[in-house]
mmCIF file of C-alpha atoms in Angstrom:
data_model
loop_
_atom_site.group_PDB
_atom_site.id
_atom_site.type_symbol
_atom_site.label_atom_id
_atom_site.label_comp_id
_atom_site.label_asym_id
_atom_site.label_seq_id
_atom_site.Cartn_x
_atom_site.Cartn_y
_atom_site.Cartn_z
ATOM 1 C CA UNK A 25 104.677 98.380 105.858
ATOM 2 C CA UNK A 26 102.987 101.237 106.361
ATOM 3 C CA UNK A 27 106.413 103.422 107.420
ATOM 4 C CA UNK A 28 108.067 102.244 104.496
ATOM 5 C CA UNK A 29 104.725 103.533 102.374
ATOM 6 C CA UNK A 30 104.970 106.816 104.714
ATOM 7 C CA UNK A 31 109.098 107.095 103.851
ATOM 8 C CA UNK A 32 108.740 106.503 100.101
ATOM 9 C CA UNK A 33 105.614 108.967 99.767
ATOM 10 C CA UNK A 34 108.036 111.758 100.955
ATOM 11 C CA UNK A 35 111.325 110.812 99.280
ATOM 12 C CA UNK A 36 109.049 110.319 96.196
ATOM 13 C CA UNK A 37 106.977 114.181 96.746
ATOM 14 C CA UNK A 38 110.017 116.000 98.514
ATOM 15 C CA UNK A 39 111.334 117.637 94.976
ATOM 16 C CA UNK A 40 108.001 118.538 94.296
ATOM 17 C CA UNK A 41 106.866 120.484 97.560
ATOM 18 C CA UNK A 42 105.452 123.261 96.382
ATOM 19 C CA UNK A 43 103.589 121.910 93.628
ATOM 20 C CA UNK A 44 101.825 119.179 95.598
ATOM 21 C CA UNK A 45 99.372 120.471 97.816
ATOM 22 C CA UNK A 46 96.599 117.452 98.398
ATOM 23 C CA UNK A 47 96.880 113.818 98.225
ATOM 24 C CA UNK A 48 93.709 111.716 98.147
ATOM 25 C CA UNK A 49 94.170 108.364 99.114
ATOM 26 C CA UNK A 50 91.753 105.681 100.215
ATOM 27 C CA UNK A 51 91.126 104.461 103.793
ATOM 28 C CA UNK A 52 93.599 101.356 104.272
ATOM 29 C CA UNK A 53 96.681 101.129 106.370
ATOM 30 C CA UNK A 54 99.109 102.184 104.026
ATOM 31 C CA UNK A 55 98.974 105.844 105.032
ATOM 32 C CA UNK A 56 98.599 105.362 108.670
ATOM 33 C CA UNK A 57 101.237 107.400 109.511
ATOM 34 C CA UNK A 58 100.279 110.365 107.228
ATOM 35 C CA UNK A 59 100.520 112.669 110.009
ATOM 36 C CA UNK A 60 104.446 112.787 109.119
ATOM 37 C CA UNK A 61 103.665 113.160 105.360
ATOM 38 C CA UNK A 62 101.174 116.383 106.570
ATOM 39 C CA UNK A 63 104.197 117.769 108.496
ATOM 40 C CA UNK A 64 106.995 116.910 106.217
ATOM 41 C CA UNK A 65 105.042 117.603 102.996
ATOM 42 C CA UNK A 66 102.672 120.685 104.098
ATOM 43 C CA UNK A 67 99.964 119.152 102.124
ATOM 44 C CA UNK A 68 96.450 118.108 102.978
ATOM 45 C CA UNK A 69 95.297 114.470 103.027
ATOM 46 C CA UNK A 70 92.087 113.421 102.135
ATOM 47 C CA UNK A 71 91.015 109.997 102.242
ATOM 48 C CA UNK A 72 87.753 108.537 100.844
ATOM 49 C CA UNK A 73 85.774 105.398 101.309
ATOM 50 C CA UNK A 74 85.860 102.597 98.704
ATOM 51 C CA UNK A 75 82.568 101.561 98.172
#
């Protein structure tokens, strides 16, 4: 699941490289992989804690 969120994210943010430069997500598996999106995006991630 979590290379299908990864995939998407990109396909999804591609068009709008340069405008996009963070994405804050929260802490769950669905961006385990966002090393990729860092190098295939440029853009920062930050992820926060729920609670």
């Amino acid at each position: 699941m979590a290379v299908n969120v990864t995939e998407e994210t990109i396909d999804l943010l591609m068009p709008y490289k340069k405008q996009v430069h963070t994405i804050t997500a929260n802490s769950g598996r669905k961006l385990a992989h966002h090393e990729k999106i860092v190098k295939d995006l440029g853009v920062k991630i930050y992820s926060f804690l729920p609670y």
